[in-house]
Short mmCIF file of C-alpha atoms and ligand atoms in Angstrom, two decimals:
data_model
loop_
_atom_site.label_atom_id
_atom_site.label_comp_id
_atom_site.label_asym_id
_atom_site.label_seq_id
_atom_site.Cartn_x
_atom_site.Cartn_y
_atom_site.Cartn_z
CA UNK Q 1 0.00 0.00 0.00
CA UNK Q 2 1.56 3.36 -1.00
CA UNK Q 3 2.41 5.67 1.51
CA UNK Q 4 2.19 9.60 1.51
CA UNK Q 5 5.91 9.72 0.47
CA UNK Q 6 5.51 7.19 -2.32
CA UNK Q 7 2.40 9.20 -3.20
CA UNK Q 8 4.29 12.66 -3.34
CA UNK Q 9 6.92 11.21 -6.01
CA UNK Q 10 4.07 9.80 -7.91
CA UNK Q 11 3.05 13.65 -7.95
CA UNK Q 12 6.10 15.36 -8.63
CA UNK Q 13 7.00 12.92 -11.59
CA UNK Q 14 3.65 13.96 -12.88
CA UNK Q 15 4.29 17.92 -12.05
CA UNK Q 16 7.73 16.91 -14.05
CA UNK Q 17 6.08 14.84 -16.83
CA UNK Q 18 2.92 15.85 -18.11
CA UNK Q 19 1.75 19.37 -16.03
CA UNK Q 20 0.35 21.41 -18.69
CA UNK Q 21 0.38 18.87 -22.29
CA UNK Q 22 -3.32 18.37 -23.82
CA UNK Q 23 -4.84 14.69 -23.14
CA UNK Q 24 -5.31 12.95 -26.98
CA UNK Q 25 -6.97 9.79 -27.36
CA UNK Q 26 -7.94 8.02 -23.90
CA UNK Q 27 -8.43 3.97 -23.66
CA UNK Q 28 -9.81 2.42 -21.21
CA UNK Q 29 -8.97 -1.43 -20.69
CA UNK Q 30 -10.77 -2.84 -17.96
CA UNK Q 31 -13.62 -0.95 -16.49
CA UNK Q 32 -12.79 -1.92 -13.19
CA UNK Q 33 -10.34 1.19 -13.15
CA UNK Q 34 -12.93 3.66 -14.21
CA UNK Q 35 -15.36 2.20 -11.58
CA UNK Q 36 -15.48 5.17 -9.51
CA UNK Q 37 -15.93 7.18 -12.57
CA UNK Q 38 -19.74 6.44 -11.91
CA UNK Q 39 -20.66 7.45 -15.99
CA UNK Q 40 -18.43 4.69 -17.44
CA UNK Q 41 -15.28 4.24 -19.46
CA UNK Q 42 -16.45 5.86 -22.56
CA UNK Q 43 -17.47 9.19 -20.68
CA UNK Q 44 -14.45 9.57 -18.91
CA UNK Q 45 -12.59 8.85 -21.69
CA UNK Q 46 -14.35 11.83 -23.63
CA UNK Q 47 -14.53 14.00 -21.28
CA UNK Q 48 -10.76 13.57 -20.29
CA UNK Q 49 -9.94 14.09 -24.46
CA UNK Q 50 -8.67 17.53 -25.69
CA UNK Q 51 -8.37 19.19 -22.06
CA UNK Q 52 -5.35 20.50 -20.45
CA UNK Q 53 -3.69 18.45 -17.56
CA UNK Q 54 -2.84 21.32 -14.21
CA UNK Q 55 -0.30 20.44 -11.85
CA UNK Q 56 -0.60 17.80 -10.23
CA UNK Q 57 -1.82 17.92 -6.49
CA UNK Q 58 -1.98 15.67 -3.39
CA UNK Q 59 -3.24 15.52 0.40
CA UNK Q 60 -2.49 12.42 2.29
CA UNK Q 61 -2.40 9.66 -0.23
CA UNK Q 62 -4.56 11.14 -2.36
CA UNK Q 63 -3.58 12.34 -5.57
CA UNK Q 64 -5.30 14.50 -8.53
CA UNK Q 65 -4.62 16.47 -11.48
CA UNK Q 66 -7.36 19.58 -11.56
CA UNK Q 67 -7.95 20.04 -15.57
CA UNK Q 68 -7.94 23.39 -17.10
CA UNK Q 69 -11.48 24.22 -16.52
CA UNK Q 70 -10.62 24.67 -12.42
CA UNK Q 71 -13.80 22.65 -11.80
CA UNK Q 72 -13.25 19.26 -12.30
CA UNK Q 73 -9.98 16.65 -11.54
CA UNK Q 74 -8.73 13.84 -12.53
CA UNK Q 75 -8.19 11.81 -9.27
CA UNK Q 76 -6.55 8.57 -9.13
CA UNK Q 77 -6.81 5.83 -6.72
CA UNK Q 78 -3.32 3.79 -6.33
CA UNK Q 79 -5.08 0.92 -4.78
CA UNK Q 80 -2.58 -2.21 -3.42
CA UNK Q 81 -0.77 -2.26 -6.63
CA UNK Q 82 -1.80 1.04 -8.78
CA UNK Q 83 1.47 2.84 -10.31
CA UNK Q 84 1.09 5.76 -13.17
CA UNK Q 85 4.00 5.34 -15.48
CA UNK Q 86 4.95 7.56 -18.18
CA UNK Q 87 6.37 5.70 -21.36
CA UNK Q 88 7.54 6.35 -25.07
CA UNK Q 89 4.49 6.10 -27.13
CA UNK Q 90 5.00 3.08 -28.83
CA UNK Q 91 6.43 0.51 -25.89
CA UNK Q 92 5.26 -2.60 -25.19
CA UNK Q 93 1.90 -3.13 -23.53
CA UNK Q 94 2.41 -4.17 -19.57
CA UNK Q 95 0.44 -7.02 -18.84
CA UNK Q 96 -1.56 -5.38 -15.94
CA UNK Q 97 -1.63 -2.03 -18.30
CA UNK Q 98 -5.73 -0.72 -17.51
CA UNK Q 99 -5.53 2.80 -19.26
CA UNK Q 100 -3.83 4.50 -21.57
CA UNK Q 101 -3.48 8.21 -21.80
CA UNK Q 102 -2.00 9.94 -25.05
CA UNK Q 103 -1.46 13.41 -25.44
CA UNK Q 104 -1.45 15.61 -28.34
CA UNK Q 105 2.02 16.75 -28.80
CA UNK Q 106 5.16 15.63 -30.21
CA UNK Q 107 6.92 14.75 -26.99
CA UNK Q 108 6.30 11.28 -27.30
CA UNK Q 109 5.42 10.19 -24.13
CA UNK Q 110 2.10 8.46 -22.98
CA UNK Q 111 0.86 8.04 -19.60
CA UNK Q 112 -0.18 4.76 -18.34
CA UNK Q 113 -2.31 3.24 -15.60
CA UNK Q 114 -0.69 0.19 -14.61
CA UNK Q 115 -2.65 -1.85 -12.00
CA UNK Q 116 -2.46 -5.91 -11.21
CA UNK Q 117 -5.05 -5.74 -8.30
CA UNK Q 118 -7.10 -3.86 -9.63
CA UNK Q 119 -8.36 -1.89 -6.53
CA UNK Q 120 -7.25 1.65 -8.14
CA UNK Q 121 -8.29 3.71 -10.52
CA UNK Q 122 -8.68 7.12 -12.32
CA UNK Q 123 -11.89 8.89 -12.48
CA UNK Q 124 -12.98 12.77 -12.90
CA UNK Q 125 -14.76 14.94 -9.93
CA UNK Q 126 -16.41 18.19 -9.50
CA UNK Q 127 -13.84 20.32 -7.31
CA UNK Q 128 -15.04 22.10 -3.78
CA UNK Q 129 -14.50 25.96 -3.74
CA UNK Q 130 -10.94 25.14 -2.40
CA UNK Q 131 -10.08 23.15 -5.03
CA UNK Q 132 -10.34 19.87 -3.56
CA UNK Q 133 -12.57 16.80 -5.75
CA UNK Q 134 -15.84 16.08 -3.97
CA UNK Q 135 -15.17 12.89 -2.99
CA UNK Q 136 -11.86 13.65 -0.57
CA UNK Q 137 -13.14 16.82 0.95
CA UNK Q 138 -13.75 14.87 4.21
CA UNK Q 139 -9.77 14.29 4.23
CA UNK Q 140 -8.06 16.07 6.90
CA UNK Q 141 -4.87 17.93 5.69
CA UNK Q 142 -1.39 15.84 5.98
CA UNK Q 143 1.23 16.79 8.26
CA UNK Q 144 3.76 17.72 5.78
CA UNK Q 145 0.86 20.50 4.79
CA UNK Q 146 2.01 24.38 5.79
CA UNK Q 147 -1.69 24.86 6.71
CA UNK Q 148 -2.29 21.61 9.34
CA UNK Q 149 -3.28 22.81 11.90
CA UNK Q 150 -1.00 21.00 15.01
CA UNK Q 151 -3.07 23.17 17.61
CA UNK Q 152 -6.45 21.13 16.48
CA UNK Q 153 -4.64 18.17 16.04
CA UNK Q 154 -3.35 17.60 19.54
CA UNK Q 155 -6.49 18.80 21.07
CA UNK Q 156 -8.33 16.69 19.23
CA UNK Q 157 -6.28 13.44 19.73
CA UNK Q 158 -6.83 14.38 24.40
CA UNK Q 159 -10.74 14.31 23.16
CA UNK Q 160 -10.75 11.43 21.56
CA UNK Q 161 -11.22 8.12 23.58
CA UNK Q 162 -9.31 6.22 21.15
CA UNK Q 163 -5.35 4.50 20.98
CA UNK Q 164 -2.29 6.51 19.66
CA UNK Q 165 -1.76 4.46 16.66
CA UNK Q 166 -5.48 4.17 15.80
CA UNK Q 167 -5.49 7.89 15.62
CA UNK Q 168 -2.27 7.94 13.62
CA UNK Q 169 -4.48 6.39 10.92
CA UNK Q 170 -7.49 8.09 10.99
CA UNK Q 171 -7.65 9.60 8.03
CA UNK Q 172 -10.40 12.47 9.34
CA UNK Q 173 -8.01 13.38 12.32
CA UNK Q 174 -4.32 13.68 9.88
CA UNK Q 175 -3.88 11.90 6.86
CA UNK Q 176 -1.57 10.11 4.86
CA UNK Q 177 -0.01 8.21 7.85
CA UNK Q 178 -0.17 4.53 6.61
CA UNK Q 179 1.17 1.50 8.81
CA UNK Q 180 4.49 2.01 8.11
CA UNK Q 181 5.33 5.28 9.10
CA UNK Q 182 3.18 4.93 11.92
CA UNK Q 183 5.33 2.23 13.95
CA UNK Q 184 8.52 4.24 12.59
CA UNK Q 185 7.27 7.29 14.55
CA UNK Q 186 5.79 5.31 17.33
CA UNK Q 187 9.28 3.88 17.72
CA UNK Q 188 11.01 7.51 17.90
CA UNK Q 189 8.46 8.33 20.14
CA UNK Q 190 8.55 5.29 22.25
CA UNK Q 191 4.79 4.84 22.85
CA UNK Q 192 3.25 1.76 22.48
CA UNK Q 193 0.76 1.38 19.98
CA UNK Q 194 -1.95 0.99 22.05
CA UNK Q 195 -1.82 4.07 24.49
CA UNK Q 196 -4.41 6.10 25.10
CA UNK Q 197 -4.32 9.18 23.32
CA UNK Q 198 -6.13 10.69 26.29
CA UNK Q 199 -3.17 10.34 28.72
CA UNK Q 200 -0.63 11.79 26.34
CA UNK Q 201 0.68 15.02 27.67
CA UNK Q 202 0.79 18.36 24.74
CA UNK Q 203 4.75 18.19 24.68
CA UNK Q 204 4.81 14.18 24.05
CA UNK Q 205 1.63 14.85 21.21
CA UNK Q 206 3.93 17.41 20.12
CA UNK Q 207 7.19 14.85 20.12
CA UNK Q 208 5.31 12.75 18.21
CA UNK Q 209 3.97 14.87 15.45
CA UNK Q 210 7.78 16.02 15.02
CA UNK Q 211 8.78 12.02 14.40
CA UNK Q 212 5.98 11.85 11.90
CA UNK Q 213 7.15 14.83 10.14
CA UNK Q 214 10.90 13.22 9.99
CA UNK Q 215 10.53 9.98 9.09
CA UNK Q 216 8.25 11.44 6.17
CA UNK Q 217 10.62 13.52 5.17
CA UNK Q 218 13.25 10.91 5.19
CA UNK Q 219 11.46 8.59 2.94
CA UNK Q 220 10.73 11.52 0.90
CA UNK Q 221 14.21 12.28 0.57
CA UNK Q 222 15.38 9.05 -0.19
CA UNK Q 223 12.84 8.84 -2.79
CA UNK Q 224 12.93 11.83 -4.32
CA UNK Q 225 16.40 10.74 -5.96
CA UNK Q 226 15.63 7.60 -7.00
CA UNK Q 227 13.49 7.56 -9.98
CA UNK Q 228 15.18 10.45 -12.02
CA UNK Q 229 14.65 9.07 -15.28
CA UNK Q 230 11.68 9.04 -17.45
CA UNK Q 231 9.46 6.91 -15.46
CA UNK Q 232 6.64 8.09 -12.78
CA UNK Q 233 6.27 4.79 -11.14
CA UNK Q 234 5.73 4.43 -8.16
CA UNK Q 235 4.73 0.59 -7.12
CA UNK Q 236 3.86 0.69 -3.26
CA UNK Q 237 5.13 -2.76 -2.95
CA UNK Q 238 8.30 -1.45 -4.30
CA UNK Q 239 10.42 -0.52 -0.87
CA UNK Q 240 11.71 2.12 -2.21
CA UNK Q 241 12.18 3.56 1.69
CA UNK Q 242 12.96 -0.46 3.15
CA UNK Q 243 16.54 0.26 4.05
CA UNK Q 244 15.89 3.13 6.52
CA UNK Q 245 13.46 1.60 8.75
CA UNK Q 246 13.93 0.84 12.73
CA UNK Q 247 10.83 -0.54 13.64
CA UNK Q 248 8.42 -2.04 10.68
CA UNK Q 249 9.09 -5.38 9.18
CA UNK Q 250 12.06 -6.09 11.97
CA UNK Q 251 10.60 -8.75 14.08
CA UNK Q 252 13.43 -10.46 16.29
CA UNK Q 253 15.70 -8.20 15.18
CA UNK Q 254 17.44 -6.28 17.84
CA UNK Q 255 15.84 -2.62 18.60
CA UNK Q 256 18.28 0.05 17.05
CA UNK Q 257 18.25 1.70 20.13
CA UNK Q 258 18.38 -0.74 23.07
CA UNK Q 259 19.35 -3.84 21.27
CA UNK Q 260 16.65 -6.21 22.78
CA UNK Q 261 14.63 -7.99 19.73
CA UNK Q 262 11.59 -6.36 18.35
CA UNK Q 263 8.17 -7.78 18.33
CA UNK Q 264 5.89 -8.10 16.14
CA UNK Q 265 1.86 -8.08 17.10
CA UNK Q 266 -1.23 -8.46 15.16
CA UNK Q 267 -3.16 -5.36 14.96
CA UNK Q 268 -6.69 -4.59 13.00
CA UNK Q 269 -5.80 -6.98 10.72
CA UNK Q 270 -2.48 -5.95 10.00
CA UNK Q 271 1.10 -5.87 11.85
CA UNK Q 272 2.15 -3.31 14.62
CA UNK Q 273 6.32 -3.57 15.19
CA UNK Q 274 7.66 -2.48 18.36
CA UNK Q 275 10.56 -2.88 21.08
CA UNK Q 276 8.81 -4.51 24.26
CA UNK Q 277 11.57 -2.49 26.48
CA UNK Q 278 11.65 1.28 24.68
CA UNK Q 279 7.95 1.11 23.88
CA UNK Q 280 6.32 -0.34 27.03
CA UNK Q 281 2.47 -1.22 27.02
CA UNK Q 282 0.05 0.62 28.89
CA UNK Q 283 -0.92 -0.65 31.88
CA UNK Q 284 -4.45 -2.75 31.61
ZN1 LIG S 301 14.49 -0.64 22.31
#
């Protein structure tokens, strides 16, 4: 599942790639990645035709290119497995390739919707006054935003009767914070996944926020270098951030700070990493 720094250089390969070329011919492949495009393949694909692509834009792990009539975007989902590549007109097919995006210009480049899952997609919206398509106005801003507001946040996360990690997700409270990055700041942080938001004191919500921001901006970083070449692909599978992590995926392996062997639990149907000694468990 991408995260929001696999999501931002999605977006700044498309800012790089094809901000301000005119869409050509549009084909869709498999409706299932026009599914949220609630008209059907053949109206988004003539609707999308002949306008001009904006730069492209993202909150959390949401992503969308606003088209040169301001009020409408072209949002797209990444799903599990969803990566946007840009490619000579002309290459081969990819086997999972589910739409294909030409433009009309002589730079030679096509964008692609590449997708084996099938749980993304592209589809078009009606923007909000601020500029945001319908469907994600509900989506809190990201940390990594100027405007988030950290006052809000941390009053918000003493009112909510809910766990530090489980707020860390919630996608109405700050977005864009996926699994990953979650136990990597939780592990700066040393809390344990499951303490109360409630007893966490302003400075400690603060310390927090400030790991979030870092490891973010680490990945980001990292990735930021590694795909200067044609391409926009971004595969969240891929690892492109793998090597710099301290706490996810490390089970048994000892904690980078204290050395005693990380843990791995089951949480909401996915995995929470932690050291049992740096990141002690509230008391029951
Ligand atoms: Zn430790």
């Amino acid at each position: 599942m991408p995260e929001l720094p696999e999501v931002e250089v999605v977006r700044r390969g498309l800012e790089r790639w094809v901000a301000g070329r005119t869409v050509g011919e549009v084909d869709v492949l498999h409706p299932r990645a026009v599914r949220r495009h609630l008209a059907g393949g053949a109206d988004f694909a003539a609707r999308l035709g002949g306008v001009r692509l904006g730069t492209a834009m993202r909150r959390g792990k949401y992503l969308w290119v606003p088209l040169d009539d301001a009020a409408t975007s072209l949002l797209g989902h990444l799903g599990m497995s969803g990566q946007l590549l840009v490619q000579p007109e002309g290459a081969p097919d990819e086997k999972h390739l589910r739409i294909r995006i030409r433009f009309d210009d002589a730079v030679g480049t096509e964008l692609r919707f590449v997708d084996q899952r099938t749980f993304g997609g592209l589809s078009l919206h009606e923007n909000t006054a601020d500029g945001l398509p319908d469907i994600i106005a509900h989506i809190a801003r990201d940390p990594l935003d100027p405007a988030f507001d950290e006052a809000a946040f941390h009053t918000a996360l003493r009112l909510r009767r809910t766990t530090v990690k489980r707020a860390l997700l919630d996608q109405s409270l700050i977005s864009g914070v996926g699994n990953i990055y979650a136990d990597e700041a939780l592990w700066r942080a040393r809390l344990h996944y499951d303490r109360p938001t409630a007893t966490l004191t302003r400075p400690k919500s603060a310390e927090l926020l400030g790991h979030v921001c870092d490891v973010m901006n680490a990945a980001l970083a990292q990735g930021g270098t590694s795909f200067d070449s044609l391409y926009v692909n971004v595969n969240g599978e891929s690892g492109y951030f793998d090597r710099s992590l301290d706490a996810y995926g490390r089970e048994d392996q000892p904690c980078n700070r204290c050395g005693t062997p990380m843990r791995r639990r089951a949480w909401m149907n996915r995995s929470s990493y932690f050291c049992p000694r740096c990141q002690r468990p509230p008391r029951a």
